[in-house]
Amino acid sequence: MTDTHGHEPGHHHEHVDETVEARDDWARRRRKGIPTDKQLLVVACMDERIPVEEALGIELGDAQIFRNAGGKVTDDVVRSAALTTQFFDTEEVIVVNHTDCGMMSAPDDAVVEGLEAAAGGDLEDVDLDPALPELSVGDASVADWVRMTDDIDEACAAQVRYLEEHPLVDATVHGYVYEVESGTLRHPGGRIAEDVSTRVE
């Protein structure tokens, strides 16, 4: 039987049920073991100029996004990457660093002096993680802990390497440099402007 428009009669509750189920999946995806839509973790700089989703062509639900100063692979990035690759079916990690990064804006000694001033002159008694007071930089310097950057392309390649080589992170890893001056991504070391601005010999 068809209606006056020639359509087969449907049951609207089926559409409603699909909507209800989709909402339930969204709200309880971790409990249901549903991974991100792209099975992707993105590690990026916290810089406000980096439109991570737009640059990578992803939407809400596609990826887990971890942002910190410089897009550095810190202990907490490793912790998060280990958990999501081992327990949330994440299969890929993308690192996004960028030009004109704040982590390139000051010499190491200036950064250390600023932090020492904020701590009242002594950084040895400052907890790096309030929940783990025993966690410290050990024999490393505070400058090593802060991880300022000299070359953004080398830094991006290093972050990729750290994740690829870490035994707790089971995923393919790729890195890109976001050019704030052009609003586009490129591979580390792929400075197109240098090639197109130089005469071929």
GROMACS .gro file of C-alpha atoms in nm:
model
  201
    1MET     CA    1   0.000   0.000   0.000
    2THR     CA    2   0.126   0.344  -0.089
    3ASP     CA    3   0.012   0.692   0.010
    4THR     CA    4  -0.113   0.960  -0.228
    5HIS     CA    5   0.248   1.053  -0.313
    6GLY     CA    6   0.340   0.696  -0.407
    7HIS     CA    7   0.552   0.639  -0.092
    8GLU     CA    8   0.557   0.315   0.098
    9PRO     CA    9   0.428   0.362   0.452
   10GLY     CA   10   0.711   0.380   0.705
   11HIS     CA   11   0.740   0.361   1.077
   12HIS     CA   12   0.874   0.683   1.219
   13HIS     CA   13   0.977   0.512   1.541
   14GLU     CA   14   1.263   0.349   1.345
   15HIS     CA   15   1.416   0.691   1.277
   16VAL     CA   16   1.359   0.793   1.638
   17ASP     CA   17   1.521   0.469   1.761
   18GLU     CA   18   1.828   0.534   1.544
   19THR     CA   19   1.859   0.884   1.687
   20VAL     CA   20   1.826   0.757   2.043
   21GLU     CA   21   2.086   0.486   1.982
   22ALA     CA   22   2.326   0.732   1.820
   23ARG     CA   23   2.295   0.964   2.119
   24ASP     CA   24   2.351   0.673   2.355
   25ASP     CA   25   2.661   0.566   2.161
   26TRP     CA   26   2.797   0.922   2.172
   27ALA     CA   27   2.741   0.964   2.543
   28ARG     CA   28   2.873   0.622   2.642
   29ARG     CA   29   3.130   0.552   2.370
   30ARG     CA   30   3.411   0.487   2.619
   31ARG     CA   31   3.197   0.245   2.819
   32LYS     CA   32   3.088   0.075   2.497
   33GLY     CA   33   3.442   0.053   2.365
   34ILE     CA   34   3.371   0.279   2.068
   35PRO     CA   35   3.693   0.446   1.945
   36THR     CA   36   3.721   0.792   1.795
   37ASP     CA   37   3.576   0.809   1.445
   38LYS     CA   38   3.925   0.822   1.291
   39GLN     CA   39   4.097   0.613   1.562
   40LEU     CA   40   4.328   0.910   1.592
   41LEU     CA   41   4.518   1.101   1.860
   42VAL     CA   42   4.654   1.446   1.777
   43VAL     CA   43   4.937   1.602   1.978
   44ALA     CA   44   4.961   1.974   1.906
   45CYS     CA   45   5.086   2.301   2.046
   46MET     CA   46   4.845   2.494   2.264
   47ASP     CA   47   4.904   2.810   2.056
   48GLU     CA   48   4.573   2.980   1.988
   49ARG     CA   49   4.663   3.039   1.623
   50ILE     CA   50   4.659   2.669   1.536
   51PRO     CA   51   4.314   2.556   1.412
   52VAL     CA   52   4.389   2.188   1.461
   53GLU     CA   53   4.057   2.049   1.338
   54GLU     CA   54   4.048   2.276   1.034
   55ALA     CA   55   4.412   2.214   0.943
   56LEU     CA   56   4.372   1.835   0.960
   57GLY     CA   57   4.023   1.826   0.810
   58ILE     CA   58   3.867   1.658   1.113
   59GLU     CA   59   3.549   1.718   1.310
   60LEU     CA   60   3.420   1.668   1.662
   61GLY     CA   61   3.435   1.298   1.740
   62ASP     CA   62   3.710   1.219   1.489
   63ALA     CA   63   4.009   1.241   1.722
   64GLN     CA   64   4.137   1.291   2.072
   65ILE     CA   65   4.339   1.613   2.084
   66PHE     CA   66   4.618   1.674   2.334
   67ARG     CA   67   4.763   2.025   2.338
   68ASN     CA   68   5.055   2.156   2.540
   69ALA     CA   69   5.328   2.419   2.512
   70GLY     CA   70   5.520   2.338   2.196
   71GLY     CA   71   5.335   2.017   2.109
   72LYS     CA   72   5.604   1.827   2.300
   73VAL     CA   73   5.602   1.457   2.382
   74THR     CA   74   5.608   1.489   2.760
   75ASP     CA   75   5.544   1.219   3.018
   76ASP     CA   76   5.173   1.306   3.012
   77VAL     CA   77   5.157   1.275   2.634
   78VAL     CA   78   5.315   0.930   2.666
   79ARG     CA   79   5.064   0.842   2.941
   80SER     CA   80   4.771   0.952   2.725
   81ALA     CA   81   4.905   0.792   2.408
   82ALA     CA   82   4.971   0.465   2.590
   83LEU     CA   83   4.619   0.453   2.730
   84THR     CA   84   4.441   0.541   2.408
   85THR     CA   85   4.645   0.305   2.188
   86GLN     CA   86   4.627   0.015   2.433
   87PHE     CA   87   4.266   0.050   2.550
   88PHE     CA   88   4.069   0.279   2.313
   89ASP     CA   89   4.168   0.127   1.976
   90THR     CA   90   4.357   0.435   1.861
   91GLU     CA   91   4.580   0.336   1.570
   92GLU     CA   92   4.736   0.664   1.458
   93VAL     CA   93   4.904   0.964   1.619
   94ILE     CA   94   4.962   1.294   1.441
   95VAL     CA   95   5.199   1.553   1.586
   96VAL     CA   96   5.140   1.916   1.484
   97ASN     CA   97   5.413   2.170   1.556
   98HIS     CA   98   5.419   2.517   1.405
   99THR     CA   99   5.628   2.810   1.293
  100ASP     CA  100   5.679   3.113   1.519
  101CYS     CA  101   5.627   2.889   1.823
  102GLY     CA  102   5.652   3.048   2.165
  103MET     CA  103   5.895   2.772   2.259
  104MET     CA  104   6.144   2.943   2.027
  105SER     CA  105   6.096   3.290   2.171
  106ALA     CA  106   6.350   3.303   2.455
  107PRO     CA  107   6.691   3.162   2.550
  108ASP     CA  108   6.700   2.874   2.798
  109ASP     CA  109   6.860   3.080   3.074
  110ALA     CA  110   6.591   3.348   3.051
  111VAL     CA  111   6.317   3.086   3.086
  112VAL     CA  112   6.489   2.922   3.383
  113GLU     CA  113   6.543   3.258   3.552
  114GLY     CA  114   6.175   3.343   3.505
  115LEU     CA  115   6.061   3.015   3.656
  116GLU     CA  116   6.303   3.048   3.945
  117ALA     CA  117   6.169   3.396   4.015
  118ALA     CA  118   5.812   3.262   4.013
  119ALA     CA  119   5.913   2.986   4.258
  120GLY     CA  120   6.088   3.224   4.491
  121GLY     CA  121   6.433   3.126   4.374
  122ASP     CA  122   6.430   2.750   4.431
  123LEU     CA  123   6.282   2.498   4.188
  124GLU     CA  124   6.399   2.186   4.372
  125ASP     CA  125   6.101   2.188   4.609
  126VAL     CA  126   5.838   2.262   4.345
  127ASP     CA  127   5.612   1.967   4.258
  128LEU     CA  128   5.599   1.898   3.885
  129ASP     CA  129   5.280   1.700   3.940
  130PRO     CA  130   5.078   1.781   4.254
  131ALA     CA  131   4.939   1.427   4.256
  132LEU     CA  132   5.288   1.274   4.239
  133PRO     CA  133   5.515   1.480   4.465
  134GLU     CA  134   5.792   1.225   4.423
  135LEU     CA  135   5.809   1.301   4.049
  136SER     CA  136   6.105   1.525   3.971
  137VAL     CA  137   6.336   1.616   3.683
  138GLY     CA  138   6.605   1.401   3.847
  139ASP     CA  139   6.946   1.476   3.704
  140ALA     CA  140   6.802   1.675   3.414
  141SER     CA  141   6.809   2.052   3.413
  142VAL     CA  142   6.497   2.265   3.433
  143ALA     CA  143   6.579   2.386   3.082
  144ASP     CA  144   6.563   2.026   2.961
  145TRP     CA  145   6.225   1.985   3.132
  146VAL     CA  146   6.085   2.301   2.968
  147ARG     CA  147   6.213   2.189   2.626
  148MET     CA  148   6.263   2.509   2.433
  149THR     CA  149   6.303   2.467   2.058
  150ASP     CA  150   6.583   2.577   1.826
  151ASP     CA  151   6.449   2.439   1.496
  152ILE     CA  152   6.080   2.359   1.456
  153ASP     CA  153   6.137   2.102   1.180
  154GLU     CA  154   6.391   1.912   1.385
  155ALA     CA  155   6.166   1.938   1.691
  156CYS     CA  156   5.867   1.794   1.503
  157ALA     CA  157   6.072   1.503   1.369
  158ALA     CA  158   6.201   1.437   1.721
  159GLN     CA  159   5.849   1.422   1.869
  160VAL     CA  160   5.750   1.167   1.605
  161ARG     CA  161   6.058   0.960   1.680
  162TYR     CA  162   5.995   0.965   2.056
  163LEU     CA  163   5.644   0.826   2.008
  164GLU     CA  164   5.746   0.572   1.744
  165GLU     CA  165   6.018   0.432   1.970
  166HIS     CA  166   5.822   0.428   2.294
  167PRO     CA  167   5.732   0.072   2.402
  168LEU     CA  168   5.395   0.175   2.547
  169VAL     CA  169   5.270   0.347   2.231
  170ASP     CA  170   5.140   0.112   1.962
  171ALA     CA  171   5.044   0.329   1.665
  172THR     CA  172   5.162   0.474   1.338
  173VAL     CA  173   5.297   0.826   1.396
  174HIS     CA  174   5.324   1.119   1.156
  175GLY     CA  175   5.428   1.479   1.206
  176TYR     CA  176   5.347   1.806   1.035
  177VAL     CA  177   5.452   2.167   1.070
  178TYR     CA  178   5.170   2.422   1.055
  179GLU     CA  179   5.285   2.748   0.897
  180VAL     CA  180   5.111   3.032   1.077
  181GLU     CA  181   5.220   3.264   0.796
  182SER     CA  182   5.042   3.064   0.526
  183GLY     CA  183   4.781   2.872   0.724
  184THR     CA  184   4.890   2.540   0.575
  185LEU     CA  185   5.058   2.218   0.684
  186ARG     CA  186   5.385   2.082   0.552
  187HIS     CA  187   5.616   1.792   0.626
  188PRO     CA  188   5.911   1.862   0.857
  189GLY     CA  189   6.191   1.992   0.639
  190GLY     CA  190   5.952   2.060   0.351
  191ARG     CA  191   5.998   2.435   0.326
  192ILE     CA  192   5.841   2.490  -0.014
  193ALA     CA  193   5.911   2.863  -0.008
  194GLU     CA  194   6.285   2.800  -0.018
  195ASP     CA  195   6.251   2.594  -0.336
  196VAL     CA  196   6.009   2.817  -0.522
  197SER     CA  197   6.208   3.129  -0.435
  198THR     CA  198   6.544   2.994  -0.553
  199ARG     CA  199   6.653   2.970  -0.916
  200VAL     CA  200   6.703   2.616  -1.046
  201GLU     CA  201   7.068   2.553  -1.130
   0.00000   0.00000   0.00000
